[in-house]
mmCIF file of N, CA and C in Angstrom:
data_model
loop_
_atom_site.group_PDB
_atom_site.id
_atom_site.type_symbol
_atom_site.label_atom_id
_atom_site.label_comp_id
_atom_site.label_asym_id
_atom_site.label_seq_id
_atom_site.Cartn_x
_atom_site.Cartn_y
_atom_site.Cartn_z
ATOM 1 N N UNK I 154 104.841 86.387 128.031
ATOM 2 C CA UNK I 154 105.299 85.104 127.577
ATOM 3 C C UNK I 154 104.148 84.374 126.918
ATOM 4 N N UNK I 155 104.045 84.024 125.640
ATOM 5 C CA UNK I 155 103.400 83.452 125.000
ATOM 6 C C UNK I 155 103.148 81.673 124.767
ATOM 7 N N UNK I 156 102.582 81.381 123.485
ATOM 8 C CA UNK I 156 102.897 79.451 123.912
ATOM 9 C C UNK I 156 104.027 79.355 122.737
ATOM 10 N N UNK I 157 104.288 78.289 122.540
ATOM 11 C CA UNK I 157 105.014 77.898 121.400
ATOM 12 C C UNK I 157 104.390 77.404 120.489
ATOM 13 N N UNK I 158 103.147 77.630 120.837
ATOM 14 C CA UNK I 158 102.025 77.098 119.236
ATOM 15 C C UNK I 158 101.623 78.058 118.642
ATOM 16 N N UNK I 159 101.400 78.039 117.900
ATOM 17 C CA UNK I 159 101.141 78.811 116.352
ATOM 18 C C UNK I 159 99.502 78.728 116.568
ATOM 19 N N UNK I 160 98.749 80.146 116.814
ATOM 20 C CA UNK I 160 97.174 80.693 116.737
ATOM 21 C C UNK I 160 97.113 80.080 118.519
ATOM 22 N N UNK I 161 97.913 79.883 119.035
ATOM 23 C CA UNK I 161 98.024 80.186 120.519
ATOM 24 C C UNK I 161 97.273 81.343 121.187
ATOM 25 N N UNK I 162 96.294 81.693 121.927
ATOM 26 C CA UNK I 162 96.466 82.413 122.642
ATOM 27 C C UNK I 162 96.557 82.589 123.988
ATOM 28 N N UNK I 163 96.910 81.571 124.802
ATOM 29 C CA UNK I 163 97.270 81.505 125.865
ATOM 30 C C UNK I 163 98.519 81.927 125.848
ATOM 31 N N UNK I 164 98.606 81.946 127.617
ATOM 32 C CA UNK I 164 99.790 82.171 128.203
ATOM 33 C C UNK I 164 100.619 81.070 128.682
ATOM 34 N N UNK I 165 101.718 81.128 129.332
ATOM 35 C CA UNK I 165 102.397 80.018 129.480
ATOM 36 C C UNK I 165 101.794 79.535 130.533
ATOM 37 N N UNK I 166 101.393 80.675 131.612
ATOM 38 C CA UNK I 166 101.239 80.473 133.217
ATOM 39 C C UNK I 166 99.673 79.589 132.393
ATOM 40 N N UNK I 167 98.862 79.748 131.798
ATOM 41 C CA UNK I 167 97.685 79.352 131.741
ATOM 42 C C UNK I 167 97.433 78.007 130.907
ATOM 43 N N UNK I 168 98.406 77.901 129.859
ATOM 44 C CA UNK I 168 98.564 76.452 129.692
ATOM 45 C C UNK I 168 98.969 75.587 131.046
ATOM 46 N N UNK I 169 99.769 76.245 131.746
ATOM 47 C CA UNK I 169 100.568 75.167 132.675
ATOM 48 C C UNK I 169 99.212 75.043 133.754
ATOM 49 N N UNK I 170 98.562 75.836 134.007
ATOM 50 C CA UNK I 170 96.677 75.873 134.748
ATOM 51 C C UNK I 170 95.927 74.614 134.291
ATOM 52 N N UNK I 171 95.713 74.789 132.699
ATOM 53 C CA UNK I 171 94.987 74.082 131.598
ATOM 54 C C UNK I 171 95.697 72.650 132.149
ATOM 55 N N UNK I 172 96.738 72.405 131.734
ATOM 56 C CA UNK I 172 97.353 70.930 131.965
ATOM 57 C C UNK I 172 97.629 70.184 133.383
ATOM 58 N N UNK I 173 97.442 71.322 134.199
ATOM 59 C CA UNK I 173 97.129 71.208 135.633
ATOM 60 C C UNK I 173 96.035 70.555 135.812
ATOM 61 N N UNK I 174 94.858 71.283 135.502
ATOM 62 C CA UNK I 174 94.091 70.968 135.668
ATOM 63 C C UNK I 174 93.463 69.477 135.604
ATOM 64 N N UNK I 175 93.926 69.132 134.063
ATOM 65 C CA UNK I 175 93.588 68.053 133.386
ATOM 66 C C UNK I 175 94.296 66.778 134.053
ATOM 67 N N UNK I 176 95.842 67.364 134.529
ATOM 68 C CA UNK I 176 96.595 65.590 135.468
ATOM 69 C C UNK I 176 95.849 65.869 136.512
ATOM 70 N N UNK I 177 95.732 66.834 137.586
ATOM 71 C CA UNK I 177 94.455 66.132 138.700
ATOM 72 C C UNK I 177 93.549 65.021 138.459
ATOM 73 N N UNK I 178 92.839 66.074 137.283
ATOM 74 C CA UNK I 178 91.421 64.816 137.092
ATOM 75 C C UNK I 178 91.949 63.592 136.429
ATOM 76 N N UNK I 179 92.746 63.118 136.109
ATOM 77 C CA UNK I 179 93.340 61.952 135.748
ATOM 78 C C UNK I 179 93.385 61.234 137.124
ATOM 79 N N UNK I 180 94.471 62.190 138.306
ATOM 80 C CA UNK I 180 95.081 61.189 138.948
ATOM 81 C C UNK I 180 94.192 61.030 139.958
ATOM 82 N N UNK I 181 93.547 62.129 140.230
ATOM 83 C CA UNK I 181 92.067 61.978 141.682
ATOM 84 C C UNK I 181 91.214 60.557 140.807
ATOM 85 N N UNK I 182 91.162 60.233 139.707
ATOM 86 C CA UNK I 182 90.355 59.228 138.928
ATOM 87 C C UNK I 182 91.160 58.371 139.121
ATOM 88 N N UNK I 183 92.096 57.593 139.032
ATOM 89 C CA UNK I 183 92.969 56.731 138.693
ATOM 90 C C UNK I 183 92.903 56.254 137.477
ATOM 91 N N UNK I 184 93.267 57.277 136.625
ATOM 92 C CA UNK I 184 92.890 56.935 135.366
ATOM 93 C C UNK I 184 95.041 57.115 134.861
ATOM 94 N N UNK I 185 95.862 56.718 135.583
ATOM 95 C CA UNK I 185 97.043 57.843 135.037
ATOM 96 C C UNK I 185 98.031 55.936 135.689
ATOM 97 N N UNK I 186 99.140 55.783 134.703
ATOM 98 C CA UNK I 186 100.040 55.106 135.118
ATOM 99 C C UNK I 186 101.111 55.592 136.247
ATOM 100 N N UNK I 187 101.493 56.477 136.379
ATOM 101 C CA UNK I 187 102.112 57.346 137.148
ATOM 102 C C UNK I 187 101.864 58.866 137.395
ATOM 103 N N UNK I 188 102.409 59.082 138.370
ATOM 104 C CA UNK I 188 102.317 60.702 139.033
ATOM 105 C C UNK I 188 102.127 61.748 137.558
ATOM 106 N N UNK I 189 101.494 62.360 137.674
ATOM 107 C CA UNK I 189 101.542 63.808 136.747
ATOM 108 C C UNK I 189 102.182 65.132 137.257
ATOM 109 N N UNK I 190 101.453 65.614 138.053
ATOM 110 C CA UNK I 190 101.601 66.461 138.544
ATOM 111 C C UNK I 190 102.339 66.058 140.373
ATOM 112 N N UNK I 191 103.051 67.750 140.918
ATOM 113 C CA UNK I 191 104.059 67.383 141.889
ATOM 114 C C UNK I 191 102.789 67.644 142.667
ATOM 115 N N UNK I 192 103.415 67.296 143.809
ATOM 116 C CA UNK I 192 102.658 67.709 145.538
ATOM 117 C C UNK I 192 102.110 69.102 145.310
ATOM 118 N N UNK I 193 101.965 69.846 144.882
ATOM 119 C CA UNK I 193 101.253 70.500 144.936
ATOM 120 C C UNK I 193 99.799 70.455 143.833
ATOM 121 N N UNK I 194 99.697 69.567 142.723
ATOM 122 C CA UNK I 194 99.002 69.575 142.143
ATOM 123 C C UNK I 194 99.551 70.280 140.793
ATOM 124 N N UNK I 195 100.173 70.697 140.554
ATOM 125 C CA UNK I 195 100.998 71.373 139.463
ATOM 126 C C UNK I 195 101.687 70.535 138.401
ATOM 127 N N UNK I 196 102.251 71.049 136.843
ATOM 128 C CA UNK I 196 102.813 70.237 136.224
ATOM 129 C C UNK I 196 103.888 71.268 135.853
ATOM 130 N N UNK I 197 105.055 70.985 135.130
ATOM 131 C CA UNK I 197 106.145 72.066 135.026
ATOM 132 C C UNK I 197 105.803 72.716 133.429
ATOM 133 N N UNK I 198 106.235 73.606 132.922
ATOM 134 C CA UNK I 198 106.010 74.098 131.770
ATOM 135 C C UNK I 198 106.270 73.129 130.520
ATOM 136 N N UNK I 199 107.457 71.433 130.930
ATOM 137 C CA UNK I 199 108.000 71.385 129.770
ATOM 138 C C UNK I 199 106.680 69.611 130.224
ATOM 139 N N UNK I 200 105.162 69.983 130.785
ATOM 140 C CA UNK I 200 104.901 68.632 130.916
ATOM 141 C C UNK I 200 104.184 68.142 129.531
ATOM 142 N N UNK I 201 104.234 66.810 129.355
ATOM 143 C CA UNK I 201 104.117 66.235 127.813
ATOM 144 C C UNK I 201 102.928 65.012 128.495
ATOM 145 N N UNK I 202 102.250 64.417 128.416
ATOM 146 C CA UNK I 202 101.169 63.399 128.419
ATOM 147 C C UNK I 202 100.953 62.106 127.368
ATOM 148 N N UNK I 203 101.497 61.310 127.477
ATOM 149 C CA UNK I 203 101.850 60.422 126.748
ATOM 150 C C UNK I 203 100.759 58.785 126.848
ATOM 151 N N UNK I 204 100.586 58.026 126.022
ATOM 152 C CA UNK I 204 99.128 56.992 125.889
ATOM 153 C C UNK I 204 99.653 56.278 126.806
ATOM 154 N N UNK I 205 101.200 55.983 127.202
ATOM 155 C CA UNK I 205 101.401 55.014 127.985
ATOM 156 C C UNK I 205 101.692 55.980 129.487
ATOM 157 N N UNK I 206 100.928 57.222 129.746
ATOM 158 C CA UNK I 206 100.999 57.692 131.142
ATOM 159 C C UNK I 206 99.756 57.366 132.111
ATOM 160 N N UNK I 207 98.817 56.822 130.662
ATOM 161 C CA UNK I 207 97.274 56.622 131.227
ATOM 162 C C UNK I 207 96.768 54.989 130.891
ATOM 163 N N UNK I 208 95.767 54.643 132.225
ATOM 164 C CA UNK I 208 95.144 53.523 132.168
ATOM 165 C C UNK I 208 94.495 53.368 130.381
ATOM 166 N N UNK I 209 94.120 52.052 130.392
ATOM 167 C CA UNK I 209 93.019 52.187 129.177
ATOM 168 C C UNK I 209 92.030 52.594 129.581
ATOM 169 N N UNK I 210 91.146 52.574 130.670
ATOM 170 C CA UNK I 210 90.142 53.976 131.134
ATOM 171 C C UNK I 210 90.545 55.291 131.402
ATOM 172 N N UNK I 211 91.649 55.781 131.060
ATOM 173 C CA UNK I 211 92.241 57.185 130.908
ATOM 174 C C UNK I 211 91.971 57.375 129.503
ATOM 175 N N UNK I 212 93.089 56.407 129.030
ATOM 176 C CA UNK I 212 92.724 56.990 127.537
ATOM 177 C C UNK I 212 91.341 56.930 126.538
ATOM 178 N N UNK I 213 90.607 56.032 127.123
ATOM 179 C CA UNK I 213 89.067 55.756 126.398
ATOM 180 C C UNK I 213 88.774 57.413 127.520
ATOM 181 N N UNK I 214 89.093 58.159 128.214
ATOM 182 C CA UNK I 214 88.466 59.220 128.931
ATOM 183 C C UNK I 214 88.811 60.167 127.568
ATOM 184 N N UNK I 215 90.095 59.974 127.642
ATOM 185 C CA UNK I 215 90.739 61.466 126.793
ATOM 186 C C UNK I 215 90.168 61.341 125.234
ATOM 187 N N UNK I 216 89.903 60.278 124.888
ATOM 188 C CA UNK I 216 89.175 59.843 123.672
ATOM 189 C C UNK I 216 87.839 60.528 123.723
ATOM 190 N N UNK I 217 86.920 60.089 124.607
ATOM 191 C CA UNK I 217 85.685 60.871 124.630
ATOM 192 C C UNK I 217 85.514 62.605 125.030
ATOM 193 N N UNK I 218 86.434 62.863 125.466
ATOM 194 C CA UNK I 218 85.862 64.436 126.083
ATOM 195 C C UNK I 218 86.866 65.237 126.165
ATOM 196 N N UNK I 219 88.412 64.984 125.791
ATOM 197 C CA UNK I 219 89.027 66.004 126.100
ATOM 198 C C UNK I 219 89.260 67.161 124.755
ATOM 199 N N UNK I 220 88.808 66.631 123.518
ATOM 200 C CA UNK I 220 88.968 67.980 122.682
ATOM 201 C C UNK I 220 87.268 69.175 122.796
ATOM 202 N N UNK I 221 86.278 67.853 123.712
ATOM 203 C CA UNK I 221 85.115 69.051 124.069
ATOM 204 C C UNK I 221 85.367 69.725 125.127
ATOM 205 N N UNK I 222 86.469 69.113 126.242
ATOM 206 C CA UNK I 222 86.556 69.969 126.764
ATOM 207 C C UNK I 222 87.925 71.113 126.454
ATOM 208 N N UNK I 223 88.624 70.951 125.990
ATOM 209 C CA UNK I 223 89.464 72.156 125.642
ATOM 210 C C UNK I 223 89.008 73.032 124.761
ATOM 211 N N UNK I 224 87.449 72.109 123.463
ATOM 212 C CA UNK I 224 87.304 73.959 123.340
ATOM 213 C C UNK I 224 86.323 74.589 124.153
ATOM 214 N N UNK I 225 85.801 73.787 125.361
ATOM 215 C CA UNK I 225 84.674 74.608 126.550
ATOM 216 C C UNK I 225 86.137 75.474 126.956
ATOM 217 N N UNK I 226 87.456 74.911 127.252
ATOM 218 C CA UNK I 226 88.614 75.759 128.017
ATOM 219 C C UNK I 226 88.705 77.231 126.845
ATOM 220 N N UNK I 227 88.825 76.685 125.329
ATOM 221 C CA UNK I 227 89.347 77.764 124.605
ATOM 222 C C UNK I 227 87.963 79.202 124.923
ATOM 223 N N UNK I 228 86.573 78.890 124.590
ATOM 224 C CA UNK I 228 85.809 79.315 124.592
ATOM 225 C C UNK I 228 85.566 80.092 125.895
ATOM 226 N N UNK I 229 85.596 79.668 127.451
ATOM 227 C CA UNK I 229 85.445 80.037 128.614
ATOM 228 C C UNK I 229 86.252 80.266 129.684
ATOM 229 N N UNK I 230 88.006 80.517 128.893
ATOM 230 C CA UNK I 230 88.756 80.425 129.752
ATOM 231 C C UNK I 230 88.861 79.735 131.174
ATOM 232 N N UNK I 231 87.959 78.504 131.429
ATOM 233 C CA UNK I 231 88.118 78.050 132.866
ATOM 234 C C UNK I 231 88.559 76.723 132.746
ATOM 235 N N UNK I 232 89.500 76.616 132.883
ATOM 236 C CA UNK I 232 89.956 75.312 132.527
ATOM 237 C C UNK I 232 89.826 74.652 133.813
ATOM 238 N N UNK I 233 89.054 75.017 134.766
ATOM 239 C CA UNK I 233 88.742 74.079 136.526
ATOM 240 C C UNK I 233 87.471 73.224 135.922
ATOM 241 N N UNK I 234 86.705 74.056 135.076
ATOM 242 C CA UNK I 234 85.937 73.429 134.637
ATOM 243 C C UNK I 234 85.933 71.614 134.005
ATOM 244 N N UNK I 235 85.859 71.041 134.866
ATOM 245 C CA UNK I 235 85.945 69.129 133.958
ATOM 246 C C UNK I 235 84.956 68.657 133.979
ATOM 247 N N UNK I 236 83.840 69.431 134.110
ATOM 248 C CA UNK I 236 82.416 68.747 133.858
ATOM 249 C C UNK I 236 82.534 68.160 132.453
ATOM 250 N N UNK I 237 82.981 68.013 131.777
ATOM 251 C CA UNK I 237 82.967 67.435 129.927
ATOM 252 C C UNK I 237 83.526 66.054 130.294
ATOM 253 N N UNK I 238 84.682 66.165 130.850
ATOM 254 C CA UNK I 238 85.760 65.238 131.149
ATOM 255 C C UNK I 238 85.029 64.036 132.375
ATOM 256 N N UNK I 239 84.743 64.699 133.057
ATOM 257 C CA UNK I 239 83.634 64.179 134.426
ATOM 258 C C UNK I 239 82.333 62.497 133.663
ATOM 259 N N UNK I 240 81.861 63.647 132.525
ATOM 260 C CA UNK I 240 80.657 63.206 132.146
ATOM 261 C C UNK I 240 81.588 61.930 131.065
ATOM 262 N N UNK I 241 82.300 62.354 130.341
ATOM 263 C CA UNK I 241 82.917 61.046 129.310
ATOM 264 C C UNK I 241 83.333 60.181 130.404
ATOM 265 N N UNK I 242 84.066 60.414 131.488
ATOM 266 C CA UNK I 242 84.098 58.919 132.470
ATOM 267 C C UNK I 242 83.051 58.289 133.200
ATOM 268 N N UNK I 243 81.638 59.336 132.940
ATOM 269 C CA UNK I 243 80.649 58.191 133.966
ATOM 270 C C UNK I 243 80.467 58.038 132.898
ATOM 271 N N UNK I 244 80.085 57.680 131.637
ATOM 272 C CA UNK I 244 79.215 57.396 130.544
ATOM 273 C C UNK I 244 80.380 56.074 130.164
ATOM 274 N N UNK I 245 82.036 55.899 130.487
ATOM 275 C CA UNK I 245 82.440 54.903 130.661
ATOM 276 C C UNK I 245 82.250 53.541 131.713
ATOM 277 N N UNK I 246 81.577 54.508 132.266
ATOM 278 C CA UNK I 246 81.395 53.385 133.828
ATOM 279 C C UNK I 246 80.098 52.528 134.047
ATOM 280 N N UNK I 247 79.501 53.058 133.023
ATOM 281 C CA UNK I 247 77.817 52.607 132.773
ATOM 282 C C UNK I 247 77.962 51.238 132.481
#
């Protein structure tokens, strides 16, 4: 099972990892207007992320670091990795 994007090469199971990943560190931050992900930490295949799901310190987050960190994800397959994401919110907090 592939993505539905075009020069995709992920998988579905690994986007849904990737975007996993990314609503944790939102919601362990309180950076998120509401829930992302379920009780388990998970998001469903059809999850979408929208400007009004995140604080304005969410979105000044996703502004600074999230296309460095998706290509550290494209480049290193580890999308647990949020040190990128980590570092654009203390450099907000300064």
């Amino acid at each position: 099972m592939g993505s539905n994007f075009v020069g995709s090469t992920e998988t579905l199971d690994e986007e849904i990892e990737r975007f996993s990943c990314l609503a944790r560190f939102l919601e362990e931050n309180g950076l998120t207007t509401r829930r992302l992900a379920n009780e388990n930490g998970a998001v469903s295949d059809g999850f979408m992320l929208r400007v009004g799901d995140l604080t304005p310190e969410g979105f000044a987050v996703m502004k600074a670091g999230y296309y460095r960190w998706l290509g550290s994800v494209d480049r290193t397959k580890n999308s647990r990795n949020i040190r990128i994401l980590s570092n654009a919110l203390a450099k907000l907090k300064r």
